[in-house]
Amino acid sequence: MIAIDQAGEFSQMHGINFNETSVISNGNGDLIALIRGDEAFVTEDQFMPVGGIGKLYISRSLDGGLCWSKPADTGIFGQPGQIQKLKDNSGYLITFGYRKKPFGVRALVLDLDFKRISDKDFIIEEGFPSWDCGYPFSLEIENNLIITVYYANEESGERFIKYKKWKLD
């Protein structure tokens, strides 16, 4: 178990629901987990036990995953997310679905202490018709050159896979 909110231990309807986790290894048993955190909410006509309004959390294990730190709120609105260490070892690239208007996919960089390097997000793409988008996976193909694959949908509701090559500037 990486993360659990005791308030929601027995039901998704209470507390934070931690799910859809991206884990990377820094070597020597040092693991970093980027965790989607959802809370239940009610719309005008529907109860949502989990949904597109959560934030991303970080947890760390120094013993190969036997024990994990308490999840720390990154302050990043978005879900789900993916984490990877930059090739120059200066920090971590976080890519995530952005489920507020304008719906899309974004990225940002955290330093080695998991603090934001800039207040500005990299907007990979935005303007999708629905919050149902994202699930990005990024790969740094050379220093600061990133390719990100993600999904989105059209007004008709048809889903499709997209990718974008972009630079960390």
PDB file of C-alpha atoms in Angstrom, residues 1-163:
ATOM      1  CA  MET A   1       0.000   0.000   0.000  1.00  0.00           C
ATOM      2  CA  ILE A   2       1.454   3.341  -1.037  1.00  0.00           C
ATOM      3  CA  ALA A   3      -1.240   5.733   0.194  1.00  0.00           C
ATOM      4  CA  ILE A   4      -4.533   5.671   2.035  1.00  0.00           C
ATOM      5  CA  ASP A   5      -6.680   8.357   3.644  1.00  0.00           C
ATOM      6  CA  GLN A   6      -8.052   6.901   6.870  1.00  0.00           C
ATOM      7  CA  ALA A   7     -11.282   8.886   6.363  1.00  0.00           C
ATOM      8  CA  GLY A   8     -11.917   6.933   3.153  1.00  0.00           C
ATOM      9  CA  GLU A   9     -10.416   3.594   4.120  1.00  0.00           C
ATOM     10  CA  PHE A  10     -13.682   1.722   3.665  1.00  0.00           C
ATOM     11  CA  SER A  11     -15.465   3.876   1.094  1.00  0.00           C
ATOM     12  CA  GLN A  12     -14.608   6.068  -1.880  1.00  0.00           C
ATOM     13  CA  MET A  13     -17.333   8.427  -0.656  1.00  0.00           C
ATOM     14  CA  HIS A  14     -15.225   9.733   2.239  1.00  0.00           C
ATOM     15  CA  GLY A  15     -11.804  11.319   2.331  1.00  0.00           C
ATOM     16  CA  ILE A  16      -9.260  11.263  -0.477  1.00  0.00           C
ATOM     17  CA  ASN A  17      -9.276   8.353  -2.885  1.00  0.00           C
ATOM     18  CA  PHE A  18      -5.666   7.726  -3.952  1.00  0.00           C
ATOM     19  CA  ASN A  19      -5.384   5.925  -7.287  1.00  0.00           C
ATOM     20  CA  GLU A  20      -3.667   5.806 -10.714  1.00  0.00           C
ATOM     21  CA  THR A  21      -0.105   6.057  -9.465  1.00  0.00           C
ATOM     22  CA  SER A  22       3.041   6.659 -11.523  1.00  0.00           C
ATOM     23  CA  VAL A  23       6.206   5.270  -9.893  1.00  0.00           C
ATOM     24  CA  ILE A  24       9.837   5.825 -10.861  1.00  0.00           C
ATOM     25  CA  SER A  25      13.100   4.587  -9.424  1.00  0.00           C
ATOM     26  CA  ASN A  26      16.072   6.787  -8.576  1.00  0.00           C
ATOM     27  CA  GLY A  27      18.119   3.643  -7.893  1.00  0.00           C
ATOM     28  CA  ASN A  28      19.291   2.071  -4.633  1.00  0.00           C
ATOM     29  CA  GLY A  29      15.709   1.514  -3.415  1.00  0.00           C
ATOM     30  CA  ASP A  30      14.685   5.192  -3.773  1.00  0.00           C
ATOM     31  CA  LEU A  31      11.205   5.224  -5.350  1.00  0.00           C
ATOM     32  CA  ILE A  32       9.007   8.240  -6.101  1.00  0.00           C
ATOM     33  CA  ALA A  33       5.240   7.889  -6.541  1.00  0.00           C
ATOM     34  CA  LEU A  34       3.033  10.529  -8.150  1.00  0.00           C
ATOM     35  CA  ILE A  35      -0.508   9.775  -7.005  1.00  0.00           C
ATOM     36  CA  ARG A  36      -3.892  10.946  -8.236  1.00  0.00           C
ATOM     37  CA  GLY A  37      -6.077  12.093  -5.337  1.00  0.00           C
ATOM     38  CA  ASP A  38      -9.838  12.376  -5.811  1.00  0.00           C
ATOM     39  CA  GLU A  39     -12.662  13.292  -3.499  1.00  0.00           C
ATOM     40  CA  ALA A  40     -16.350  12.535  -3.867  1.00  0.00           C
ATOM     41  CA  PHE A  41     -18.578  15.351  -5.078  1.00  0.00           C
ATOM     42  CA  VAL A  42     -22.120  16.023  -6.245  1.00  0.00           C
ATOM     43  CA  THR A  43     -23.078  17.772  -9.478  1.00  0.00           C
ATOM     44  CA  GLU A  44     -26.531  19.228 -10.135  1.00  0.00           C
ATOM     45  CA  ASP A  45     -27.876  15.776 -10.940  1.00  0.00           C
ATOM     46  CA  GLN A  46     -25.269  13.133 -10.154  1.00  0.00           C
ATOM     47  CA  PHE A  47     -23.155  11.837  -7.287  1.00  0.00           C
ATOM     48  CA  MET A  48     -19.546  11.186  -8.325  1.00  0.00           C
ATOM     49  CA  PRO A  49     -17.591   8.927  -5.936  1.00  0.00           C
ATOM     50  CA  VAL A  50     -14.397   9.980  -7.721  1.00  0.00           C
ATOM     51  CA  GLY A  51     -13.912  12.380 -10.569  1.00  0.00           C
ATOM     52  CA  GLY A  52     -11.980  15.034 -12.373  1.00  0.00           C
ATOM     53  CA  ILE A  53     -11.461  17.491  -9.539  1.00  0.00           C
ATOM     54  CA  GLY A  54      -8.426  16.153  -7.733  1.00  0.00           C
ATOM     55  CA  LYS A  55      -4.824  17.042  -7.155  1.00  0.00           C
ATOM     56  CA  LEU A  56      -1.531  15.200  -7.431  1.00  0.00           C
ATOM     57  CA  TYR A  57       0.395  13.924  -4.422  1.00  0.00           C
ATOM     58  CA  ILE A  58       3.984  12.709  -3.972  1.00  0.00           C
ATOM     59  CA  SER A  59       5.106   9.834  -1.785  1.00  0.00           C
ATOM     60  CA  ARG A  60       8.622   8.449  -1.444  1.00  0.00           C
ATOM     61  CA  SER A  61      10.100   5.129  -0.418  1.00  0.00           C
ATOM     62  CA  LEU A  62      13.769   4.760   0.509  1.00  0.00           C
ATOM     63  CA  ASP A  63      13.579   0.986   1.016  1.00  0.00           C
ATOM     64  CA  GLY A  64      12.434  -0.322  -2.358  1.00  0.00           C
ATOM     65  CA  GLY A  65       8.714   0.134  -1.658  1.00  0.00           C
ATOM     66  CA  LEU A  66       8.391  -1.572   1.728  1.00  0.00           C
ATOM     67  CA  CYS A  67       7.478   1.704   3.448  1.00  0.00           C
ATOM     68  CA  TRP A  68       6.187   4.961   1.962  1.00  0.00           C
ATOM     69  CA  SER A  69       6.066   8.537   3.247  1.00  0.00           C
ATOM     70  CA  LYS A  70       2.722  10.154   3.937  1.00  0.00           C
ATOM     71  CA  PRO A  71       1.412  11.562   0.614  1.00  0.00           C
ATOM     72  CA  ALA A  72       2.343  15.240   0.248  1.00  0.00           C
ATOM     73  CA  ASP A  73       0.011  17.549  -1.659  1.00  0.00           C
ATOM     74  CA  THR A  74       1.981  19.017  -4.575  1.00  0.00           C
ATOM     75  CA  GLY A  75      -0.557  21.802  -5.082  1.00  0.00           C
ATOM     76  CA  ILE A  76      -0.860  20.655  -8.704  1.00  0.00           C
ATOM     77  CA  PHE A  77      -4.447  20.501  -9.925  1.00  0.00           C
ATOM     78  CA  GLY A  78      -4.630  17.754 -12.503  1.00  0.00           C
ATOM     79  CA  GLN A  79      -5.064  14.082 -13.058  1.00  0.00           C
ATOM     80  CA  PRO A  80      -3.948  11.595 -13.742  1.00  0.00           C
ATOM     81  CA  GLY A  81      -0.268  12.376 -13.815  1.00  0.00           C
ATOM     82  CA  GLN A  82       3.043  10.880 -14.827  1.00  0.00           C
ATOM     83  CA  ILE A  83       6.475  11.561 -13.345  1.00  0.00           C
ATOM     84  CA  GLN A  84       9.946  11.091 -14.786  1.00  0.00           C
ATOM     85  CA  LYS A  85      13.391  12.318 -13.871  1.00  0.00           C
ATOM     86  CA  LEU A  86      14.978  14.692 -16.364  1.00  0.00           C
ATOM     87  CA  LYS A  87      18.039  13.403 -18.227  1.00  0.00           C
ATOM     88  CA  ASP A  88      20.256  16.105 -16.699  1.00  0.00           C
ATOM     89  CA  ASN A  89      19.083  15.023 -13.192  1.00  0.00           C
ATOM     90  CA  SER A  90      18.010  18.601 -12.375  1.00  0.00           C
ATOM     91  CA  GLY A  91      14.444  17.692 -11.444  1.00  0.00           C
ATOM     92  CA  TYR A  92      11.271  15.855 -12.378  1.00  0.00           C
ATOM     93  CA  LEU A  93       8.933  16.319 -15.331  1.00  0.00           C
ATOM     94  CA  ILE A  94       5.266  16.016 -14.373  1.00  0.00           C
ATOM     95  CA  THR A  95       2.652  15.661 -17.139  1.00  0.00           C
ATOM     96  CA  PHE A  96      -1.047  15.561 -16.365  1.00  0.00           C
ATOM     97  CA  GLY A  97      -4.567  15.932 -17.680  1.00  0.00           C
ATOM     98  CA  TYR A  98      -5.976  19.373 -16.943  1.00  0.00           C
ATOM     99  CA  ARG A  99      -9.671  18.893 -16.186  1.00  0.00           C
ATOM    100  CA  LYS A 100     -10.813  22.488 -15.858  1.00  0.00           C
ATOM    101  CA  LYS A 101     -11.666  24.695 -18.815  1.00  0.00           C
ATOM    102  CA  PRO A 102      -9.829  24.947 -21.124  1.00  0.00           C
ATOM    103  CA  PHE A 103      -9.549  21.145 -20.847  1.00  0.00           C
ATOM    104  CA  GLY A 104      -6.245  19.710 -21.999  1.00  0.00           C
ATOM    105  CA  VAL A 105      -2.836  18.293 -21.158  1.00  0.00           C
ATOM    106  CA  ARG A 106      -0.120  20.193 -19.295  1.00  0.00           C
ATOM    107  CA  ALA A 107       3.322  19.708 -17.835  1.00  0.00           C
ATOM    108  CA  LEU A 108       5.606  21.331 -15.298  1.00  0.00           C
ATOM    109  CA  VAL A 109       8.985  20.738 -13.711  1.00  0.00           C
ATOM    110  CA  LEU A 110       9.673  20.109 -10.032  1.00  0.00           C
ATOM    111  CA  ASP A 111      13.158  20.465  -8.561  1.00  0.00           C
ATOM    112  CA  LEU A 112      14.796  17.594  -6.688  1.00  0.00           C
ATOM    113  CA  ASP A 113      12.953  18.680  -3.500  1.00  0.00           C
ATOM    114  CA  PHE A 114       9.592  18.495  -5.385  1.00  0.00           C
ATOM    115  CA  LYS A 115       9.100  22.269  -5.509  1.00  0.00           C
ATOM    116  CA  ARG A 116       7.846  23.951  -8.670  1.00  0.00           C
ATOM    117  CA  ILE A 117      10.600  25.557 -10.717  1.00  0.00           C
ATOM    118  CA  SER A 118       8.155  27.972 -12.392  1.00  0.00           C
ATOM    119  CA  ASP A 119       4.586  29.109 -11.758  1.00  0.00           C
ATOM    120  CA  LYS A 120       3.905  28.637 -15.465  1.00  0.00           C
ATOM    121  CA  ASP A 121       2.644  25.295 -16.805  1.00  0.00           C
ATOM    122  CA  PHE A 122       3.719  24.027 -20.199  1.00  0.00           C
ATOM    123  CA  ILE A 123       0.486  23.749 -22.186  1.00  0.00           C
ATOM    124  CA  ILE A 124       0.859  20.705 -24.397  1.00  0.00           C
ATOM    125  CA  GLU A 125      -2.665  21.052 -25.787  1.00  0.00           C
ATOM    126  CA  GLU A 126      -5.915  22.595 -24.618  1.00  0.00           C
ATOM    127  CA  GLY A 127      -9.430  23.293 -25.817  1.00  0.00           C
ATOM    128  CA  PHE A 128     -10.887  19.790 -25.693  1.00  0.00           C
ATOM    129  CA  PRO A 129     -14.710  19.727 -25.444  1.00  0.00           C
ATOM    130  CA  SER A 130     -14.772  17.633 -22.250  1.00  0.00           C
ATOM    131  CA  TRP A 131     -12.825  17.071 -19.041  1.00  0.00           C
ATOM    132  CA  ASP A 132     -12.468  13.430 -20.138  1.00  0.00           C
ATOM    133  CA  CYS A 133      -8.926  13.763 -21.490  1.00  0.00           C
ATOM    134  CA  GLY A 134      -5.336  13.224 -20.527  1.00  0.00           C
ATOM    135  CA  TYR A 135      -3.645  10.102 -19.207  1.00  0.00           C
ATOM    136  CA  PRO A 136      -0.382  11.439 -20.646  1.00  0.00           C
ATOM    137  CA  PHE A 137       2.857   9.546 -20.926  1.00  0.00           C
ATOM    138  CA  SER A 138       5.975  11.580 -21.669  1.00  0.00           C
ATOM    139  CA  LEU A 139       9.456  10.569 -22.668  1.00  0.00           C
ATOM    140  CA  GLU A 140      12.484  12.837 -22.824  1.00  0.00           C
ATOM    141  CA  ILE A 141      14.010  11.690 -26.115  1.00  0.00           C
ATOM    142  CA  GLU A 142      17.035  13.988 -25.763  1.00  0.00           C
ATOM    143  CA  ASN A 143      17.900  16.822 -23.389  1.00  0.00           C
ATOM    144  CA  ASN A 144      14.802  19.027 -23.064  1.00  0.00           C
ATOM    145  CA  LEU A 145      13.054  17.449 -26.091  1.00  0.00           C
ATOM    146  CA  ILE A 146       9.893  15.685 -24.950  1.00  0.00           C
ATOM    147  CA  ILE A 147       7.312  13.542 -26.713  1.00  0.00           C
ATOM    148  CA  THR A 148       3.970  13.215 -24.937  1.00  0.00           C
ATOM    149  CA  VAL A 149       1.216  10.744 -25.866  1.00  0.00           C
ATOM    150  CA  TYR A 150      -2.300  11.303 -24.485  1.00  0.00           C
ATOM    151  CA  TYR A 151      -5.961  10.837 -25.303  1.00  0.00           C
ATOM    152  CA  ALA A 152      -8.758  13.279 -25.982  1.00  0.00           C
ATOM    153  CA  ASN A 153     -12.220  13.287 -27.494  1.00  0.00           C
ATOM    154  CA  GLU A 154     -14.280  15.170 -30.032  1.00  0.00           C
ATOM    155  CA  GLU A 155     -17.694  16.815 -29.643  1.00  0.00           C
ATOM    156  CA  SER A 156     -19.212  13.520 -30.868  1.00  0.00           C
ATOM    157  CA  GLY A 157     -17.658  11.753 -27.871  1.00  0.00           C
ATOM    158  CA  GLU A 158     -15.299   9.722 -30.038  1.00  0.00           C
ATOM    159  CA  ARG A 159     -11.941   9.258 -28.312  1.00  0.00           C
ATOM    160  CA  PHE A 160      -8.574   9.296 -30.016  1.00  0.00           C
ATOM    161  CA  ILE A 161      -4.863   9.109 -29.201  1.00  0.00           C
ATOM    162  CA  LYS A 162      -2.620  12.085 -29.923  1.00  0.00           C
ATOM    163  CA  TYR A 163       1.004  12.960 -29.442  1.00  0.00           C
TER     164      TYR A 163
END
